[in-house]
mmCIF file of C-alpha atoms and ligand atoms in Angstrom:
data_model
loop_
_atom_site.group_PDB
_atom_site.id
_atom_site.type_symbol
_atom_site.label_atom_id
_atom_site.label_comp_id
_atom_site.label_asym_id
_atom_site.label_seq_id
_atom_site.Cartn_x
_atom_site.Cartn_y
_atom_site.Cartn_z
ATOM 1 C CA MET A 1 38.059 -2.495 -3.542
ATOM 2 C CA GLN A 2 34.419 -2.206 -3.785
ATOM 3 C CA GLU A 3 32.996 0.298 -1.098
ATOM 4 C CA GLN A 4 30.847 -1.395 1.505
ATOM 5 C CA ALA A 5 27.048 -0.731 1.102
ATOM 6 C CA LYS A 6 25.869 1.669 3.784
ATOM 7 C CA LYS A 7 23.259 0.223 6.075
ATOM 8 C CA ASP A 8 19.581 1.422 5.510
ATOM 9 C CA ILE A 9 19.200 3.169 8.820
ATOM 10 C CA ALA A 10 15.692 4.190 8.408
ATOM 11 C CA SER A 11 14.691 0.519 8.335
ATOM 12 C CA PHE A 12 15.911 -0.183 11.732
ATOM 13 C CA GLY A 13 13.347 -0.457 14.572
ATOM 14 C CA LEU A 14 14.269 1.562 17.851
ATOM 15 C CA GLN A 15 15.361 -1.560 19.727
ATOM 16 C CA GLU A 16 17.595 -2.684 16.765
ATOM 17 C CA LEU A 17 18.994 0.854 16.408
ATOM 18 C CA LYS A 18 19.957 0.863 20.234
ATOM 19 C CA LYS A 19 22.027 -2.369 19.422
ATOM 20 C CA GLU A 20 23.749 -0.622 16.539
ATOM 21 C CA MET A 21 24.634 2.278 18.821
ATOM 22 C CA GLU A 22 25.996 -0.013 21.459
ATOM 23 C CA GLY A 23 28.017 -1.884 18.713
ATOM 24 C CA MET A 24 29.501 1.585 17.908
ATOM 25 C CA GLY A 25 30.310 2.248 21.564
ATOM 26 C CA GLU A 26 27.660 4.930 21.816
ATOM 27 C CA LYS A 27 25.133 5.400 24.474
ATOM 28 C CA THR A 28 21.705 3.880 23.668
ATOM 29 C CA PHE A 29 19.849 7.294 24.216
ATOM 30 C CA ARG A 30 21.525 8.328 21.054
ATOM 31 C CA ALA A 31 19.348 5.785 19.334
ATOM 32 C CA ASP A 32 16.251 7.517 20.741
ATOM 33 C CA GLN A 33 17.506 10.838 19.274
ATOM 34 C CA ILE A 34 18.285 9.475 15.936
ATOM 35 C CA TYR A 35 14.954 7.570 15.606
ATOM 36 C CA GLN A 36 13.100 10.720 16.489
ATOM 37 C CA TRP A 37 14.907 12.791 14.046
ATOM 38 C CA ILE A 38 14.185 10.092 11.268
ATOM 39 C CA HIS A 39 10.578 9.056 12.173
ATOM 40 C CA GLN A 40 9.149 12.015 13.858
ATOM 41 C CA LYS A 41 10.995 15.189 12.678
ATOM 42 C CA LEU A 42 11.281 13.486 9.227
ATOM 43 C CA ALA A 43 14.957 14.363 8.668
ATOM 44 C CA ASP A 44 16.538 13.598 5.430
ATOM 45 C CA ASP A 45 20.061 13.803 6.393
ATOM 46 C CA PHE A 46 22.308 13.280 9.394
ATOM 47 C CA SER A 47 23.389 16.982 9.171
ATOM 48 C CA GLU A 48 20.051 18.043 10.460
ATOM 49 C CA MET A 49 20.565 16.173 13.749
ATOM 50 C CA THR A 50 21.885 18.976 15.517
ATOM 51 C CA ASN A 51 21.766 17.530 18.929
ATOM 52 C CA LEU A 52 24.140 15.034 17.979
ATOM 53 C CA PRO A 53 27.990 15.346 18.360
ATOM 54 C CA ALA A 54 29.678 16.262 15.047
ATOM 55 C CA ALA A 55 31.874 13.203 15.461
ATOM 56 C CA LEU A 56 28.870 10.736 15.733
ATOM 57 C CA ARG A 57 27.310 12.486 12.620
ATOM 58 C CA GLU A 58 30.373 11.696 10.854
ATOM 59 C CA LYS A 59 30.490 8.064 11.881
ATOM 60 C CA LEU A 60 26.841 7.568 10.937
ATOM 61 C CA ASP A 61 27.447 9.121 7.635
ATOM 62 C CA ALA A 62 30.334 6.750 7.055
ATOM 63 C CA GLY A 63 28.387 3.514 7.774
ATOM 64 C CA TYR A 64 24.657 4.357 7.276
ATOM 65 C CA GLU A 65 22.536 6.098 4.806
ATOM 66 C CA ILE A 66 18.979 7.805 5.095
ATOM 67 C CA ARG A 67 17.894 6.628 1.535
ATOM 68 C CA LYS A 68 16.837 9.515 -0.570
ATOM 69 C CA MET A 69 13.767 9.651 -2.380
ATOM 70 C CA GLU A 70 13.380 12.468 -4.952
ATOM 71 C CA MET A 71 10.180 13.754 -6.322
ATOM 72 C CA ALA A 72 10.248 13.088 -9.988
ATOM 73 C CA ARG A 73 6.981 14.359 -10.644
ATOM 74 C CA ARG A 74 3.736 15.482 -9.070
ATOM 75 C CA GLN A 75 0.385 15.875 -10.601
ATOM 76 C CA VAL A 76 -2.570 17.754 -8.929
ATOM 77 C CA SER A 77 -6.087 17.072 -9.814
ATOM 78 C CA ARG A 78 -8.083 20.170 -10.684
ATOM 79 C CA THR A 79 -11.123 18.516 -9.664
ATOM 80 C CA ASP A 80 -10.627 17.155 -6.182
ATOM 81 C CA GLY A 81 -7.234 18.156 -4.973
ATOM 82 C CA THR A 82 -5.837 14.589 -5.189
ATOM 83 C CA ASN A 83 -1.911 14.620 -5.580
ATOM 84 C CA LYS A 84 -0.169 12.026 -7.449
ATOM 85 C CA PHE A 85 3.712 11.733 -6.858
ATOM 86 C CA LEU A 86 6.157 9.904 -8.732
ATOM 87 C CA PHE A 87 9.349 9.371 -6.507
ATOM 88 C CA SER A 88 12.743 8.219 -7.883
ATOM 89 C CA LEU A 89 14.685 5.989 -5.482
ATOM 90 C CA THR A 90 18.574 5.687 -5.073
ATOM 91 C CA ASP A 91 18.913 3.167 -7.532
ATOM 92 C CA GLY A 92 16.921 5.042 -10.219
ATOM 93 C CA SER A 93 13.660 2.762 -9.649
ATOM 94 C CA MET A 94 10.375 4.741 -9.706
ATOM 95 C CA VAL A 95 7.454 4.456 -7.390
ATOM 96 C CA GLU A 96 4.162 6.318 -7.205
ATOM 97 C CA SER A 97 2.131 7.166 -4.256
ATOM 98 C CA VAL A 98 -1.138 9.265 -4.044
ATOM 99 C CA LEU A 99 -2.379 11.891 -1.427
ATOM 100 C CA MET A 100 -6.112 11.997 -1.105
ATOM 101 C CA ARG A 101 -8.122 14.438 0.960
ATOM 102 C CA TYR A 102 -11.142 13.515 2.635
ATOM 103 C CA LYS A 103 -13.370 15.211 5.084
ATOM 104 C CA HIS A 104 -11.982 12.976 7.935
ATOM 105 C CA GLY A 105 -8.344 13.485 7.095
ATOM 106 C CA ASN A 106 -5.540 12.947 4.599
ATOM 107 C CA SER A 107 -5.161 9.515 3.203
ATOM 108 C CA VAL A 108 -1.860 8.422 1.451
ATOM 109 C CA CYS A 109 -1.771 5.412 -0.961
ATOM 110 C CA ILE A 110 1.625 3.824 -1.004
ATOM 111 C CA SER A 111 3.563 1.279 -3.328
ATOM 112 C CA SER A 112 5.099 -1.956 -1.591
ATOM 113 C CA GLN A 113 7.048 -3.103 -4.565
ATOM 114 C CA VAL A 114 8.730 -1.595 -7.663
ATOM 115 C CA GLY A 115 6.322 -3.168 -10.208
ATOM 116 C CA CYS A 116 4.466 -6.386 -9.492
ATOM 117 C CA ARG A 117 4.525 -10.073 -10.656
ATOM 118 C CA MET A 118 0.814 -11.014 -9.707
ATOM 119 C CA GLY A 119 -0.309 -10.279 -13.397
ATOM 120 C CA CYS A 120 -3.900 -9.199 -12.593
ATOM 121 C CA ARG A 121 -5.243 -8.549 -15.921
ATOM 122 C CA PHE A 122 -6.499 -5.071 -15.537
ATOM 123 C CA CYS A 123 -3.663 -3.572 -13.661
ATOM 124 C CA ALA A 124 -1.073 -1.331 -15.014
ATOM 125 C CA SER A 125 1.603 -2.005 -12.440
ATOM 126 C CA THR A 126 2.142 -5.542 -13.491
ATOM 127 C CA LEU A 127 2.770 -4.946 -17.108
ATOM 128 C CA GLY A 128 6.634 -4.619 -16.679
ATOM 129 C CA GLY A 129 6.821 -7.409 -13.978
ATOM 130 C CA LEU A 130 8.520 -7.124 -10.656
ATOM 131 C CA GLU A 131 11.652 -5.210 -10.376
ATOM 132 C CA ARG A 132 12.292 -5.505 -6.733
ATOM 133 C CA ASN A 133 10.807 -5.395 -3.218
ATOM 134 C CA LEU A 134 10.702 -2.021 -1.410
ATOM 135 C CA THR A 135 12.347 -1.806 2.101
ATOM 136 C CA ALA A 136 10.401 -0.712 5.126
ATOM 137 C CA SER A 137 12.172 2.533 4.988
ATOM 138 C CA GLU A 138 11.032 3.050 1.361
ATOM 139 C CA MET A 139 7.527 2.439 2.195
ATOM 140 C CA LEU A 140 7.589 4.890 5.207
ATOM 141 C CA ARG A 141 9.526 7.357 3.124
ATOM 142 C CA GLN A 142 6.744 7.804 0.625
ATOM 143 C CA ILE A 143 4.429 9.015 3.590
ATOM 144 C CA TYR A 144 7.259 11.251 5.094
ATOM 145 C CA ARG A 145 8.080 13.019 1.885
ATOM 146 C CA ILE A 146 4.339 13.569 1.197
ATOM 147 C CA GLN A 147 3.748 15.083 4.732
ATOM 148 C CA LYS A 148 6.661 17.245 4.243
ATOM 149 C CA ILE A 149 5.849 18.385 0.701
ATOM 150 C CA SER A 150 2.216 18.917 1.540
ATOM 151 C CA LYS A 151 2.703 20.342 4.946
ATOM 152 C CA GLU A 152 -0.278 18.204 6.118
ATOM 153 C CA ARG A 153 -0.567 15.616 8.433
ATOM 154 C CA VAL A 154 -1.318 12.196 7.087
ATOM 155 C CA SER A 155 -3.788 10.333 9.272
ATOM 156 C CA ASN A 156 -4.594 7.187 7.102
ATOM 157 C CA VAL A 157 -2.507 5.146 5.036
ATOM 158 C CA VAL A 158 -3.611 2.462 2.410
ATOM 159 C CA VAL A 159 -1.112 -0.027 0.885
ATOM 160 C CA MET A 160 -2.929 -0.091 -2.437
ATOM 161 C CA GLY A 161 -0.397 1.278 -4.872
ATOM 162 C CA SER A 162 1.798 -0.894 -7.007
ATOM 163 C CA GLY A 163 3.034 -4.196 -5.765
ATOM 164 C CA GLU A 164 1.627 -6.910 -3.554
ATOM 165 C CA PRO A 165 2.240 -6.348 0.132
ATOM 166 C CA LEU A 166 2.109 -10.038 1.023
ATOM 167 C CA ASP A 167 4.694 -10.920 -1.536
ATOM 168 C CA ASN A 168 6.974 -8.624 0.440
ATOM 169 C CA TYR A 169 5.949 -9.858 3.758
ATOM 170 C CA GLU A 170 8.882 -9.152 6.144
ATOM 171 C CA ASN A 171 9.355 -5.555 4.922
ATOM 172 C CA PHE A 172 5.657 -4.901 4.979
ATOM 173 C CA VAL A 173 5.335 -6.215 8.444
ATOM 174 C CA ARG A 174 8.187 -4.148 9.920
ATOM 175 C CA PHE A 175 6.606 -1.117 7.943
ATOM 176 C CA VAL A 176 3.438 -1.563 9.798
ATOM 177 C CA ARG A 177 5.017 -1.780 13.181
ATOM 178 C CA MET A 178 7.115 1.412 12.563
ATOM 179 C CA LEU A 179 4.374 3.399 11.160
ATOM 180 C CA SER A 180 1.943 2.716 14.063
ATOM 181 C CA ASP A 181 5.003 2.953 16.553
ATOM 182 C CA LYS A 182 4.477 5.628 19.268
ATOM 183 C CA ASP A 183 8.207 6.724 18.621
ATOM 184 C CA GLY A 184 7.358 7.333 14.913
ATOM 185 C CA LEU A 185 4.436 8.936 13.192
ATOM 186 C CA ASN A 186 2.108 6.828 15.543
ATOM 187 C CA ILE A 187 -0.567 6.222 13.006
ATOM 188 C CA SER A 188 -3.223 4.012 14.515
ATOM 189 C CA GLN A 189 -3.306 0.466 12.975
ATOM 190 C CA ARG A 190 -7.132 1.021 12.584
ATOM 191 C CA ASN A 191 -6.118 3.659 10.125
ATOM 192 C CA ILE A 192 -3.969 1.311 8.051
ATOM 193 C CA THR A 193 -5.419 -0.699 5.261
ATOM 194 C CA ALA A 194 -3.438 -3.206 3.188
ATOM 195 C CA SER A 195 -4.901 -4.903 0.130
ATOM 196 C CA THR A 196 -3.801 -8.148 -1.144
ATOM 197 C CA CYS A 197 -4.645 -10.314 -4.180
ATOM 198 C CA GLY A 198 -4.904 -13.267 -1.900
ATOM 199 C CA ILE A 199 -1.698 -14.995 -0.905
ATOM 200 C CA VAL A 200 -3.176 -17.514 1.559
ATOM 201 C CA PRO A 201 -0.257 -18.554 3.706
ATOM 202 C CA ASN A 202 0.552 -14.969 4.252
ATOM 203 C CA ILE A 203 -2.948 -13.980 5.277
ATOM 204 C CA TYR A 204 -2.650 -16.616 8.047
ATOM 205 C CA ARG A 205 0.621 -15.418 9.237
ATOM 206 C CA LEU A 206 -0.575 -11.793 9.030
ATOM 207 C CA ALA A 207 -3.539 -12.800 11.396
ATOM 208 C CA GLU A 208 -0.983 -14.036 13.907
ATOM 209 C CA GLU A 209 0.742 -10.707 14.016
ATOM 210 C CA LYS A 210 -2.414 -9.739 15.770
ATOM 211 C CA PHE A 211 -2.365 -6.147 14.130
ATOM 212 C CA GLN A 212 -5.526 -3.986 14.027
ATOM 213 C CA ILE A 213 -4.980 -3.095 10.359
ATOM 214 C CA THR A 214 -7.892 -3.641 7.867
ATOM 215 C CA LEU A 215 -7.151 -6.401 5.331
ATOM 216 C CA ALA A 216 -8.757 -5.766 1.846
ATOM 217 C CA LEU A 217 -9.124 -8.692 -0.349
ATOM 218 C CA SER A 218 -9.051 -8.147 -4.095
ATOM 219 C CA LEU A 219 -12.018 -10.455 -4.999
ATOM 220 C CA HIS A 220 -13.174 -9.329 -8.479
ATOM 221 C CA GLY A 221 -14.980 -12.640 -9.090
ATOM 222 C CA ALA A 222 -17.238 -14.458 -6.859
ATOM 223 C CA SER A 223 -16.709 -17.889 -8.400
ATOM 224 C CA GLN A 224 -13.367 -19.578 -8.878
ATOM 225 C CA GLU A 225 -13.835 -19.345 -12.622
ATOM 226 C CA LYS A 226 -14.607 -15.805 -12.866
ATOM 227 C CA ARG A 227 -11.874 -14.805 -10.357
ATOM 228 C CA ARG A 228 -9.256 -16.915 -12.458
ATOM 229 C CA GLU A 229 -10.160 -14.986 -15.519
ATOM 230 C CA LEU A 230 -8.918 -11.654 -14.025
ATOM 231 C CA LEU A 231 -6.319 -12.861 -11.238
ATOM 232 C CA PRO A 232 -3.762 -15.394 -12.285
ATOM 233 C CA VAL A 233 -3.001 -16.001 -8.590
ATOM 234 C CA ALA A 234 -6.197 -17.662 -8.369
ATOM 235 C CA ASN A 235 -4.633 -20.607 -10.061
ATOM 236 C CA LYS A 236 -2.389 -20.939 -7.053
ATOM 237 C CA TYR A 237 -5.073 -20.271 -4.310
ATOM 238 C CA ALA A 238 -8.542 -21.076 -4.935
ATOM 239 C CA LEU A 239 -11.406 -18.917 -3.904
ATOM 240 C CA ASP A 240 -12.751 -21.119 -1.113
ATOM 241 C CA GLU A 241 -9.109 -21.292 0.380
ATOM 242 C CA VAL A 242 -8.956 -17.473 0.133
ATOM 243 C CA ILE A 243 -12.196 -16.856 1.727
ATOM 244 C CA ARG A 244 -11.296 -19.329 4.809
ATOM 245 C CA ALA A 245 -8.085 -17.438 5.267
ATOM 246 C CA CYS A 246 -10.161 -14.073 5.407
ATOM 247 C CA ASP A 247 -12.539 -15.612 7.816
ATOM 248 C CA ASP A 248 -9.563 -16.552 10.029
ATOM 249 C CA TYR A 249 -8.279 -13.060 9.754
ATOM 250 C CA PHE A 250 -11.591 -11.692 11.069
ATOM 251 C CA THR A 251 -11.726 -14.321 13.883
ATOM 252 C CA ALA A 252 -8.038 -13.647 15.061
ATOM 253 C CA THR A 253 -8.214 -9.888 14.936
ATOM 254 C CA GLY A 254 -12.029 -8.754 15.046
ATOM 255 C CA ARG A 255 -11.367 -6.610 11.969
ATOM 256 C CA ARG A 256 -14.038 -6.736 9.276
ATOM 257 C CA ILE A 257 -12.485 -7.588 5.801
ATOM 258 C CA THR A 258 -13.188 -5.183 3.133
ATOM 259 C CA PHE A 259 -13.587 -7.140 -0.369
ATOM 260 C CA GLU A 260 -12.620 -5.075 -3.316
ATOM 261 C CA TYR A 261 -14.470 -5.817 -6.561
ATOM 262 C CA SER A 262 -13.335 -3.955 -9.814
ATOM 263 C CA LEU A 263 -16.480 -3.845 -12.040
ATOM 264 C CA VAL A 264 -15.660 -4.839 -15.507
ATOM 265 C CA HIS A 265 -18.289 -4.404 -18.182
ATOM 266 C CA GLY A 266 -19.257 -7.611 -19.618
ATOM 267 C CA VAL A 267 -16.888 -9.687 -17.449
ATOM 268 C CA ASN A 268 -17.954 -9.670 -13.808
ATOM 269 C CA ASP A 269 -20.958 -7.194 -13.691
ATOM 270 C CA MET A 270 -23.947 -9.523 -14.717
ATOM 271 C CA GLU A 271 -26.934 -10.988 -13.072
ATOM 272 C CA GLU A 272 -25.290 -14.220 -12.391
ATOM 273 C CA ASP A 273 -22.246 -12.287 -10.831
ATOM 274 C CA ALA A 274 -24.561 -10.381 -8.490
ATOM 275 C CA ALA A 275 -26.055 -13.689 -7.549
ATOM 276 C CA SER A 276 -22.632 -15.396 -6.650
ATOM 277 C CA LEU A 277 -21.569 -12.384 -4.794
ATOM 278 C CA ILE A 278 -24.776 -12.329 -2.537
ATOM 279 C CA SER A 279 -24.276 -16.010 -1.819
ATOM 280 C CA LEU A 280 -20.657 -15.780 -1.089
ATOM 281 C CA LEU A 281 -20.935 -12.315 1.198
ATOM 282 C CA GLU A 282 -24.489 -12.343 2.416
ATOM 283 C CA LYS A 283 -23.729 -14.168 5.735
ATOM 284 C CA ARG A 284 -20.370 -12.541 6.289
ATOM 285 C CA ASN A 285 -19.744 -9.480 8.450
ATOM 286 C CA CYS A 286 -17.642 -7.615 5.848
ATOM 287 C CA HIS A 287 -17.611 -4.425 3.625
ATOM 288 C CA LEU A 288 -17.822 -4.739 -0.245
ATOM 289 C CA ASN A 289 -16.181 -1.846 -2.347
ATOM 290 C CA LEU A 290 -17.094 -1.751 -5.907
ATOM 291 C CA ILE A 291 -14.464 -0.121 -7.997
ATOM 292 C CA PRO A 292 -15.538 0.656 -11.675
ATOM 293 C CA VAL A 293 -12.511 -0.582 -13.562
ATOM 294 C CA ASN A 294 -10.146 2.231 -14.479
ATOM 295 C CA PRO A 295 -9.181 1.768 -18.202
ATOM 296 C CA VAL A 296 -5.727 1.136 -18.870
ATOM 297 C CA ARG A 297 -4.343 1.751 -22.413
ATOM 298 C CA GLU A 298 -2.784 -1.703 -22.872
ATOM 299 C CA THR A 299 -6.007 -3.476 -21.855
ATOM 300 C CA ASN A 300 -9.612 -3.549 -23.425
ATOM 301 C CA TYR A 301 -11.427 -3.700 -20.288
ATOM 302 C CA ARG A 302 -14.315 -1.349 -19.820
ATOM 303 C CA ARG A 303 -16.464 -0.073 -16.795
ATOM 304 C CA PRO A 304 -20.221 -0.460 -16.688
ATOM 305 C CA ASP A 305 -22.077 2.887 -16.906
ATOM 306 C CA LYS A 306 -23.265 4.603 -13.700
ATOM 307 C CA LYS A 307 -26.601 3.345 -13.945
ATOM 308 C CA SER A 308 -25.762 -0.416 -14.195
ATOM 309 C CA ALA A 309 -23.153 0.024 -11.470
ATOM 310 C CA ASN A 310 -25.795 1.427 -9.246
ATOM 311 C CA ASN A 311 -28.279 -1.307 -10.209
ATOM 312 C CA PHE A 312 -25.473 -3.825 -9.150
ATOM 313 C CA LYS A 313 -24.928 -2.227 -5.804
ATOM 314 C CA ASN A 314 -28.606 -2.093 -5.156
ATOM 315 C CA LYS A 315 -29.069 -5.793 -5.732
ATOM 316 C CA LEU A 316 -26.336 -6.464 -3.185
ATOM 317 C CA GLU A 317 -27.916 -4.001 -0.785
ATOM 318 C CA LYS A 318 -31.231 -5.693 -0.859
ATOM 319 C CA HIS A 319 -29.586 -8.703 0.810
ATOM 320 C CA GLY A 320 -28.239 -6.681 3.675
ATOM 321 C CA ILE A 321 -24.590 -6.569 2.167
ATOM 322 C CA ASN A 322 -22.626 -3.437 3.303
ATOM 323 C CA VAL A 323 -21.574 -2.036 0.031
ATOM 324 C CA THR A 324 -20.208 1.281 -1.510
ATOM 325 C CA ILE A 325 -19.004 2.225 -4.893
ATOM 326 C CA ARG A 326 -15.765 3.818 -4.511
ATOM 327 C CA ARG A 327 -15.846 7.538 -5.230
ATOM 328 C CA GLU A 328 -13.347 8.230 -7.751
ATOM 329 C CA LEU A 329 -10.624 10.706 -7.022
ATOM 330 C CA GLY A 330 -7.739 11.815 -9.359
ATOM 331 C CA SER A 331 -9.202 10.276 -12.487
ATOM 332 C CA ASP A 332 -7.725 13.369 -14.453
ATOM 333 C CA ILE A 333 -4.403 12.520 -13.353
ATOM 334 C CA ASP A 334 -3.683 8.804 -14.037
ATOM 335 C CA GLY A 335 -5.250 7.783 -10.829
ATOM 336 C CA ALA A 336 -5.228 3.998 -11.439
ATOM 337 C CA CYS A 337 -2.375 1.914 -10.029
ATOM 338 C CA GLY A 338 0.673 2.167 -11.885
ATOM 339 C CA GLN A 339 -0.438 4.347 -14.575
ATOM 340 C CA LEU A 340 1.641 7.434 -14.020
ATOM 341 C CA ARG A 341 4.814 5.272 -13.597
ATOM 342 C CA ARG A 342 4.111 3.225 -16.567
ATOM 343 C CA ARG A 343 3.400 6.373 -18.679
ATOM 344 C CA THR A 344 6.574 8.101 -17.501
ATOM 345 C CA MET A 345 8.704 5.014 -18.321
ATOM 346 C CA ILE A 346 7.229 4.584 -21.736
ATOM 347 C CA SER A 347 7.816 8.151 -22.846
ATOM 348 C CA GLU A 348 11.251 8.092 -21.375
ATOM 349 C CA ASN A 349 12.091 5.015 -23.349
ATOM 350 C CA SER A 350 10.615 6.001 -26.712
HETATM 351 N N1 SAH B 1 -1.569 -6.188 -4.889
HETATM 352 C C1 SAH B 1 -2.569 -5.630 -4.110
HETATM 353 C C2 SAH B 1 -2.720 -4.206 -3.954
HETATM 354 C C3 SAH B 1 -2.546 -3.504 -5.128
HETATM 355 S S1 SAH B 1 -3.823 -2.883 -6.065
HETATM 356 C C4 SAH B 1 -3.825 -6.180 -4.438
HETATM 357 O O1 SAH B 1 -4.063 -7.003 -5.510
HETATM 358 O O2 SAH B 1 -4.936 -6.094 -3.813
HETATM 359 C C5 SAH B 1 -5.181 -2.207 -5.230
HETATM 360 C C6 SAH B 1 -6.557 -2.438 -5.833
HETATM 361 O O3 SAH B 1 -6.675 -1.860 -6.986
HETATM 362 C C7 SAH B 1 -6.722 -4.003 -6.075
HETATM 363 O O4 SAH B 1 -7.970 -4.343 -5.601
HETATM 364 C C8 SAH B 1 -6.584 -4.059 -7.487
HETATM 365 O O5 SAH B 1 -7.086 -5.294 -8.059
HETATM 366 C C9 SAH B 1 -7.164 -2.842 -7.985
HETATM 367 N N2 SAH B 1 -6.849 -2.247 -9.329
HETATM 368 C C10 SAH B 1 -5.731 -2.394 -9.999
HETATM 369 N N3 SAH B 1 -5.964 -1.851 -11.267
HETATM 370 C C11 SAH B 1 -7.103 -1.422 -11.443
HETATM 371 C C12 SAH B 1 -7.866 -0.934 -12.343
HETATM 372 N N4 SAH B 1 -7.278 -0.657 -13.748
HETATM 373 N N5 SAH B 1 -9.161 -0.513 -12.137
HETATM 374 C C13 SAH B 1 -9.702 -0.764 -11.000
HETATM 375 N N6 SAH B 1 -9.081 -1.420 -9.907
HETATM 376 C C14 SAH B 1 -7.718 -1.858 -10.136
#
């Protein structure tokens, strides 16, 4: 007989955990204790939960698991202290996460899926397609592991690693709730950013959750034609629909949208592109982040040189657009999305 799969206990919210305890004939305060062990003391195993009776720890062990996440690799940037982690999950899948150190605190960039099916032309994460969604606990655990390994508090989280969070909607929303929960790490929603390539119906759904997280939209082209060249998802959701959904998010939450624009030399960094960006964003209360494209081995895209990137930025600034060029961290350690995982997979398979 096949063994019953153990339940992923670290994905249960506190109220759900209380119901589980009741179902097991336990007092609900046990749920408070367990939740605190998992989400505040960052326990990796039931055996660490020393204030629970041994019999309960055994019962938990029989029916539930705290899914392990082993550090398979860690690369530390010599130039800026950025750490890139490759974690292996219980089924052998790999995800990568990044710890970036800023003056205002530590920021962790997490993955939301194993691989990705969005097919963005310049992105390494999508080259092998989507393997599976991550559970809420697997998203949280990337942060917990990094906090434990680095022994430093994480104050900001960006969901900008591999995967499309709005293509894993339920787990992603659960993750945001648990990460900002006062009984968990209690990271303010204002310090959480999620980046999407623009899955329109789910941007509307997210607006209704009334979170205070920042939504970042991967724009990459300021006209429908340009955007379609780089983002296949634009064939499904046209630029004007995406922008309307972003406007709705801003109206519903009061949170300014961040638009991300990877500058690709000869593709979207020309005079006409700056002009379309200006007419699209000039009247919007938003922030624009220019990211000189990170070259990925399998693609031919190149970034503009520093001077042209600055010129591009200045043109937009002249029209009052709030624009920054993303400071590059960890470029000596495969900093771009999905590059470390991909390199490791390729070298293991060859
Ligand atoms: N699926 C989400 C989040 C993942 S990627 C999204 O599409 O937004 C986070 C950001 O990095 C996106 O804006 C993505 O387009 C960008 N990105 C991916 N690969 C890149 C590369 N090689 N160079 C520059 N930006 C890249």
